[in-house]
């Protein structure tokens, strides 16, 4: 009987030690939990302003080139020069082109003589109908060749198509150029509409629509903001910048003193509303381009790290378009001390 009592006492003591140990372990876990603040996630339909920057140009910007290839004889203008409509800007060496015209003219004259001779013989029933038709076809062909040679001669010079300015000069005297090679870039800054070309991300591109309102600023014109609207969207990504191009046309009626190539900034107000989660900046752990990581919690005890896609941002908040579909509560502070699976303690 005494042995039984002793065994019961030992078992009770062991159970007490185990119970106390578990309590201490739970207390230790509680003490190791990282204090965090949370906020409930809600999706909203928002129209978020989009900011971007780019360079000014005009809607009548043109690249001028020769119709035929050859050696550049002279370029009569330099970058920045004002030009008048019809002004001679550049010419080619005409030696080869003049020879082509002379050759075509000789061929035309010979074909004309042959046609007259065969036509007379045909009337006298000496030449056949087939011979007459062949001579007529040869004449017509030579006439077209002469016309082409004269056309090339007339287009061996470049003249201004409107009043404006020389933006870029691509070649110099003595260079050999092919047909269609850009020689000069011009614009009609005095008459054309000013356009700001900006680059945007794929998400911003999809949110922007034609005729969306915009406000444009330029450091060269201080303390002024110009009303504008989106009038063109690129249908492909720019291979050099990796962005999509948006053309913003200034609609201000006042005369604007700008120059092509000046830097400008635009704030576009999309009419299209986008469904997004609104989260504070401090909830972001790290990110790259349009993606980032945040921590959420499902049970209010454990942190879970998720990757989100950022749709837009401003000075105070981020708009997230994907990644939070299965989450209800976002951790807004304490993220810097968390890892995936960390124990947390919610604080007010």
Coordinates of C-alpha atoms in Angstrom, one line a residue:
X1 CA 0.0 0.0 0.0
X2 CA 2.8 2.4 0.8
X3 CA 4.5 1.6 -2.5
X4 CA 1.2 2.4 -4.4
X5 CA 0.9 5.8 -2.6
X6 CA 4.5 6.6 -3.5
X7 CA 4.0 5.8 -7.2
X8 CA 0.9 8.0 -7.3
X9 CA 2.8 10.8 -5.7
X10 CA 5.6 10.5 -8.3
X11 CA 3.2 10.5 -11.2
X12 CA 1.4 13.5 -9.9
X13 CA 4.7 15.3 -9.5
X14 CA 5.8 14.4 -13.0
X15 CA 2.5 15.7 -14.5
X16 CA 2.8 18.9 -12.5
X17 CA 6.3 19.4 -13.9
X18 CA 5.1 18.7 -17.5
X19 CA 2.1 21.1 -17.0
X20 CA 4.4 23.8 -15.7
X21 CA 6.8 23.3 -18.6
X22 CA 4.0 23.6 -21.1
X23 CA 2.8 26.8 -19.5
X24 CA 6.4 28.2 -19.6
X25 CA 6.7 27.2 -23.3
X26 CA 3.4 28.9 -24.2
X27 CA 4.5 32.0 -22.2
X28 CA 7.8 31.9 -24.1
X29 CA 6.0 31.8 -27.5
X30 CA 3.7 34.6 -26.4
X31 CA 6.7 36.7 -25.4
X32 CA 8.5 35.9 -28.7
X33 CA 5.5 37.1 -30.8
X34 CA 6.2 40.3 -32.7
X35 CA 3.8 43.2 -32.1
X36 CA 2.2 44.4 -35.2
X37 CA -0.7 46.6 -36.4
X38 CA -3.2 45.5 -38.9
X39 CA -5.9 46.9 -41.1
X40 CA -8.8 45.2 -42.9
X41 CA -8.4 44.9 -46.7
X42 CA -11.1 46.3 -48.9
X43 CA -11.3 46.6 -52.7
X44 CA -12.4 49.9 -54.1
X45 CA -13.2 51.2 -57.6
X46 CA -10.9 54.2 -58.0
X47 CA -9.8 56.7 -60.7
X48 CA -6.1 57.2 -59.8
X49 CA -4.1 60.0 -61.4
X50 CA -1.1 58.8 -63.4
X51 CA 2.1 60.9 -63.5
X52 CA 4.7 60.6 -66.2
X53 CA 7.3 62.7 -68.1
X54 CA 8.7 63.0 -71.5
X55 CA 9.7 65.4 -74.3
X56 CA 7.8 67.9 -76.4
X57 CA 7.3 67.7 -80.1
X58 CA 4.7 68.8 -82.6
X59 CA 2.1 66.9 -84.6
X60 CA 3.7 68.0 -87.9
X61 CA 7.2 66.6 -87.2
X62 CA 8.7 65.2 -90.4
X63 CA 11.7 63.2 -91.6
X64 CA 12.9 64.4 -95.0
X65 CA 14.8 62.2 -97.4
X66 CA 15.8 61.9 -101.1
X67 CA 13.7 59.8 -103.5
X68 CA 16.9 58.3 -105.0
X69 CA 20.3 57.4 -103.6
X70 CA 23.5 59.2 -104.3
X71 CA 26.2 61.5 -103.0
X72 CA 25.0 64.5 -100.9
X73 CA 26.2 67.7 -102.8
X74 CA 25.1 70.2 -100.2
X75 CA 23.0 70.7 -97.0
X76 CA 22.1 74.4 -96.8
X77 CA 20.7 74.5 -93.2
X78 CA 21.9 73.6 -89.8
X79 CA 20.1 72.4 -86.6
X80 CA 17.9 75.2 -85.1
X81 CA 17.5 77.2 -88.3
X82 CA 14.1 78.6 -89.1
X83 CA 12.9 77.6 -92.6
X84 CA 10.2 78.7 -95.0
X85 CA 7.8 76.6 -97.1
X86 CA 9.5 75.7 -100.4
X87 CA 13.0 76.7 -99.2
X88 CA 15.8 74.5 -100.7
X89 CA 17.4 72.5 -97.9
X90 CA 19.7 69.9 -99.6
X91 CA 20.7 68.5 -103.0
X92 CA 22.4 65.4 -104.4
X93 CA 25.3 65.3 -106.9
X94 CA 23.4 65.2 -110.3
X95 CA 26.1 63.6 -112.5
X96 CA 24.6 60.1 -112.3
X97 CA 21.0 61.3 -112.3
X98 CA 21.5 63.6 -115.3
X99 CA 23.1 60.6 -117.1
X100 CA 20.0 58.5 -116.3
X101 CA 17.7 61.2 -117.7
X102 CA 19.8 61.5 -120.9
X103 CA 19.8 57.7 -121.4
X104 CA 16.1 57.5 -120.9
X105 CA 15.6 60.4 -123.3
X106 CA 17.7 58.7 -126.0
X107 CA 15.7 55.5 -125.5
X108 CA 12.5 57.4 -125.8
X109 CA 13.5 59.2 -129.0
X110 CA 14.6 55.9 -130.6
X111 CA 11.4 54.2 -129.6
X112 CA 9.4 57.1 -131.1
X113 CA 11.3 56.7 -134.5
X114 CA 10.8 53.0 -134.5
X115 CA 7.1 53.4 -133.8
X116 CA 6.6 55.9 -136.7
X117 CA 8.5 53.6 -139.1
X118 CA 6.6 50.4 -138.2
X119 CA 3.3 52.4 -138.2
X120 CA 3.9 53.5 -141.8
X121 CA 4.9 50.0 -142.8
X122 CA 1.8 48.6 -141.1
X123 CA -0.4 51.1 -143.1
X124 CA 1.2 49.8 -146.3
X125 CA 0.6 46.2 -145.2
X126 CA 4.3 45.5 -145.1
X127 CA 4.5 45.2 -141.2
X128 CA 2.3 42.8 -139.3
X129 CA -0.1 43.8 -136.5
X130 CA 2.2 42.0 -134.0
X131 CA 5.2 44.1 -135.1
X132 CA 3.2 47.3 -134.8
X133 CA 2.0 46.3 -131.3
X134 CA 5.5 45.5 -130.2
X135 CA 6.8 48.8 -131.4
X136 CA 3.9 50.6 -129.6
X137 CA 4.7 48.7 -126.3
X138 CA 8.4 49.6 -126.6
X139 CA 7.5 53.3 -127.1
X140 CA 5.2 53.3 -124.1
X141 CA 7.8 51.7 -121.9
X142 CA 10.5 54.2 -122.9
X143 CA 8.1 57.0 -122.2
X144 CA 7.5 55.7 -118.7
X145 CA 11.2 55.3 -118.1
X146 CA 11.8 58.9 -119.1
X147 CA 9.1 60.1 -116.8
X148 CA 10.6 58.2 -113.9
X149 CA 14.1 59.6 -114.7
X150 CA 12.8 63.1 -114.7
X151 CA 10.8 62.5 -111.5
X152 CA 14.0 61.3 -109.8
X153 CA 15.8 64.4 -111.1
X154 CA 13.2 66.6 -109.6
X155 CA 13.4 64.8 -106.3
X156 CA 17.2 64.9 -106.1
X157 CA 16.7 68.0 -103.9
X158 CA 14.8 68.5 -100.6
X159 CA 12.6 71.5 -100.0
X160 CA 10.7 72.5 -96.9
X161 CA 7.1 71.4 -96.9
X162 CA 6.0 74.1 -94.3
X163 CA 7.3 76.9 -92.2
X164 CA 9.1 75.6 -89.1
X165 CA 12.5 74.7 -87.8
X166 CA 15.3 72.2 -88.4
X167 CA 15.4 69.8 -85.5
X168 CA 18.1 67.4 -86.6
X169 CA 20.7 67.1 -89.4
X170 CA 21.7 63.5 -90.0
X171 CA 24.2 63.8 -92.9
X172 CA 26.9 66.1 -94.2
X173 CA 28.2 67.0 -97.7
X174 CA 29.9 64.2 -99.5
X175 CA 28.2 61.3 -97.8
X176 CA 26.7 58.5 -99.8
X177 CA 23.0 57.9 -98.9
X178 CA 20.4 55.4 -100.0
X179 CA 16.9 56.3 -101.2
X180 CA 14.7 57.0 -98.2
X181 CA 17.6 57.6 -95.8
X182 CA 16.6 60.5 -93.3
X183 CA 18.5 63.6 -94.1
X184 CA 16.8 66.2 -92.0
X185 CA 14.1 66.3 -89.3
X186 CA 11.8 69.3 -89.2
X187 CA 8.7 70.5 -87.5
X188 CA 6.2 73.3 -88.0
X189 CA 6.5 74.8 -84.5
X190 CA 4.9 78.0 -85.6
X191 CA 1.7 76.2 -86.8
X192 CA 1.6 72.7 -85.3
X193 CA 0.1 71.5 -82.0
X194 CA 2.5 70.8 -79.2
X195 CA 2.6 67.2 -78.0
X196 CA 4.2 65.7 -75.0
X197 CA 5.3 62.1 -75.5
X198 CA 5.4 60.2 -72.2
X199 CA 6.1 56.6 -71.3
X200 CA 3.8 54.5 -69.0
X201 CA 3.6 51.0 -67.6
X202 CA 1.3 48.3 -69.0
X203 CA -1.1 48.8 -66.1
X204 CA -1.2 52.5 -66.6
X205 CA -1.6 52.1 -70.4
X206 CA -4.7 49.9 -69.9
X207 CA -6.2 52.5 -67.5
X208 CA -5.8 55.5 -69.9
X209 CA -8.3 56.2 -72.6
X210 CA -8.3 58.6 -75.6
X211 CA -9.5 62.1 -74.6
X212 CA -8.6 61.6 -70.9
X213 CA -7.9 65.0 -69.3
X214 CA -4.3 65.9 -68.3
X215 CA -2.3 68.8 -66.8
X216 CA 1.1 69.5 -68.3
X217 CA 4.0 71.5 -66.8
X218 CA 7.4 72.5 -68.2
X219 CA 10.4 73.9 -66.3
X220 CA 11.1 76.2 -69.3
X221 CA 7.7 77.9 -68.7
X222 CA 7.7 78.5 -65.0
X223 CA 4.5 78.9 -62.9
X224 CA 2.2 77.8 -65.7
X225 CA 0.2 74.7 -66.1
X226 CA -1.4 73.7 -69.5
X227 CA -4.6 71.9 -70.1
X228 CA -4.2 68.9 -72.4
X229 CA -5.8 65.6 -73.4
X230 CA -4.7 62.1 -74.5
X231 CA -5.1 61.8 -78.2
X232 CA -3.0 58.7 -79.1
X233 CA -1.8 55.5 -77.5
X234 CA 0.9 53.2 -78.9
X235 CA -0.1 49.7 -79.7
X236 CA 3.3 48.2 -78.8
X237 CA 6.0 48.5 -76.3
X238 CA 9.0 50.7 -76.9
X239 CA 12.0 48.3 -77.3
X240 CA 14.4 50.8 -75.8
X241 CA 12.6 52.0 -72.7
X242 CA 10.3 49.0 -72.1
X243 CA 7.3 51.4 -71.7
X244 CA 4.2 52.2 -73.7
X245 CA 4.0 55.7 -75.4
X246 CA 1.2 58.1 -74.7
X247 CA 0.8 61.2 -76.8
X248 CA -0.7 64.1 -74.9
X249 CA -1.9 67.1 -76.9
X250 CA -1.9 70.6 -75.4
X251 CA -5.4 72.2 -75.8
X252 CA -4.6 75.6 -74.2
X253 CA -5.7 78.4 -76.5
X254 CA -2.9 80.8 -75.4
X255 CA 0.3 81.0 -77.4
X256 CA 2.9 78.7 -75.8
X257 CA 6.6 79.4 -76.2
X258 CA 8.1 75.9 -76.3
X259 CA 10.9 74.1 -78.3
X260 CA 11.0 70.6 -79.5
X261 CA 12.9 68.3 -77.1
X262 CA 12.1 70.3 -74.0
X263 CA 11.3 68.1 -70.9
X264 CA 7.8 68.1 -69.6
X265 CA 5.6 66.5 -66.9
X266 CA 2.0 65.4 -67.1
X267 CA -0.6 64.2 -64.7
X268 CA -3.3 62.2 -66.4
X269 CA -6.8 61.8 -64.9
X270 CA -8.3 58.5 -66.3
X271 CA -12.0 58.3 -66.8
X272 CA -11.8 54.6 -66.4
X273 CA -12.1 53.3 -62.8
X274 CA -9.9 50.4 -61.7
X275 CA -10.8 47.9 -58.9
X276 CA -7.9 47.9 -56.5
X277 CA -6.8 47.4 -52.9
X278 CA -5.6 50.6 -51.2
X279 CA -2.7 50.0 -48.9
X280 CA -0.3 52.3 -47.1
X281 CA 3.4 52.7 -48.1
X282 CA 4.7 51.4 -44.7
X283 CA 3.2 48.0 -45.3
X284 CA 5.6 47.3 -48.2
X285 CA 8.6 45.2 -47.3
X286 CA 10.5 45.3 -50.6
X287 CA 9.7 45.5 -54.3
X288 CA 10.9 45.7 -57.9
X289 CA 9.2 47.6 -60.7
X290 CA 5.5 47.0 -60.4
X291 CA 5.6 44.2 -57.8
X292 CA 6.3 44.1 -54.0
X293 CA 5.9 42.0 -50.9
X294 CA 3.6 42.5 -47.9
X295 CA 2.6 40.5 -44.9
X296 CA -0.9 39.4 -44.1
X297 CA -2.5 37.3 -41.4
X298 CA -5.3 34.8 -41.6
X299 CA -5.6 33.7 -37.9
X300 CA -4.3 36.9 -36.2
X301 CA -1.4 34.8 -34.8
X302 CA 0.9 34.1 -37.8
X303 CA 2.3 36.3 -40.5
X304 CA 2.2 35.2 -44.1
X305 CA 4.3 36.8 -46.8
X306 CA 2.6 37.4 -50.2
X307 CA 3.7 39.0 -53.5
X308 CA 1.4 41.8 -54.8
X309 CA 1.1 43.7 -58.1
X310 CA 1.2 47.4 -57.8
X311 CA -1.2 49.2 -60.2
X312 CA -0.5 52.9 -59.2
X313 CA 1.0 55.0 -56.4
X314 CA 0.9 58.5 -55.0
X315 CA 2.4 60.3 -52.1
X316 CA 0.4 58.5 -49.4
X317 CA -0.8 55.1 -50.7
X318 CA -0.4 52.3 -53.2
X319 CA -3.1 50.7 -55.4
X320 CA -2.7 46.9 -55.6
X321 CA -4.4 45.1 -58.5
X322 CA -3.5 41.4 -57.7
X323 CA -2.0 39.2 -54.9
X324 CA -4.5 39.9 -52.1
X325 CA -7.4 37.8 -53.3
X326 CA -7.2 35.3 -50.5
X327 CA -6.3 37.8 -47.8
X328 CA -8.5 39.8 -45.5
X329 CA -6.1 41.5 -43.0
X330 CA -3.0 43.4 -43.9
X331 CA -0.1 44.0 -41.5
X332 CA 0.8 47.7 -41.7
X333 CA 3.6 48.0 -39.1
X334 CA 6.3 45.7 -37.8
X335 CA 6.9 44.1 -41.2
X336 CA 10.6 44.8 -41.0
X337 CA 10.9 42.3 -38.2
X338 CA 8.8 39.5 -39.7
X339 CA 9.5 36.5 -41.8
X340 CA 7.1 34.1 -43.4
X341 CA 5.4 32.2 -40.6
X342 CA 6.5 34.6 -37.7
X343 CA 4.3 34.6 -34.6
X344 CA 2.6 38.0 -34.2
X345 CA 0.7 39.9 -31.5
X346 CA -1.9 42.4 -32.6
X347 CA -1.6 45.8 -30.9
X348 CA -3.8 48.9 -31.2

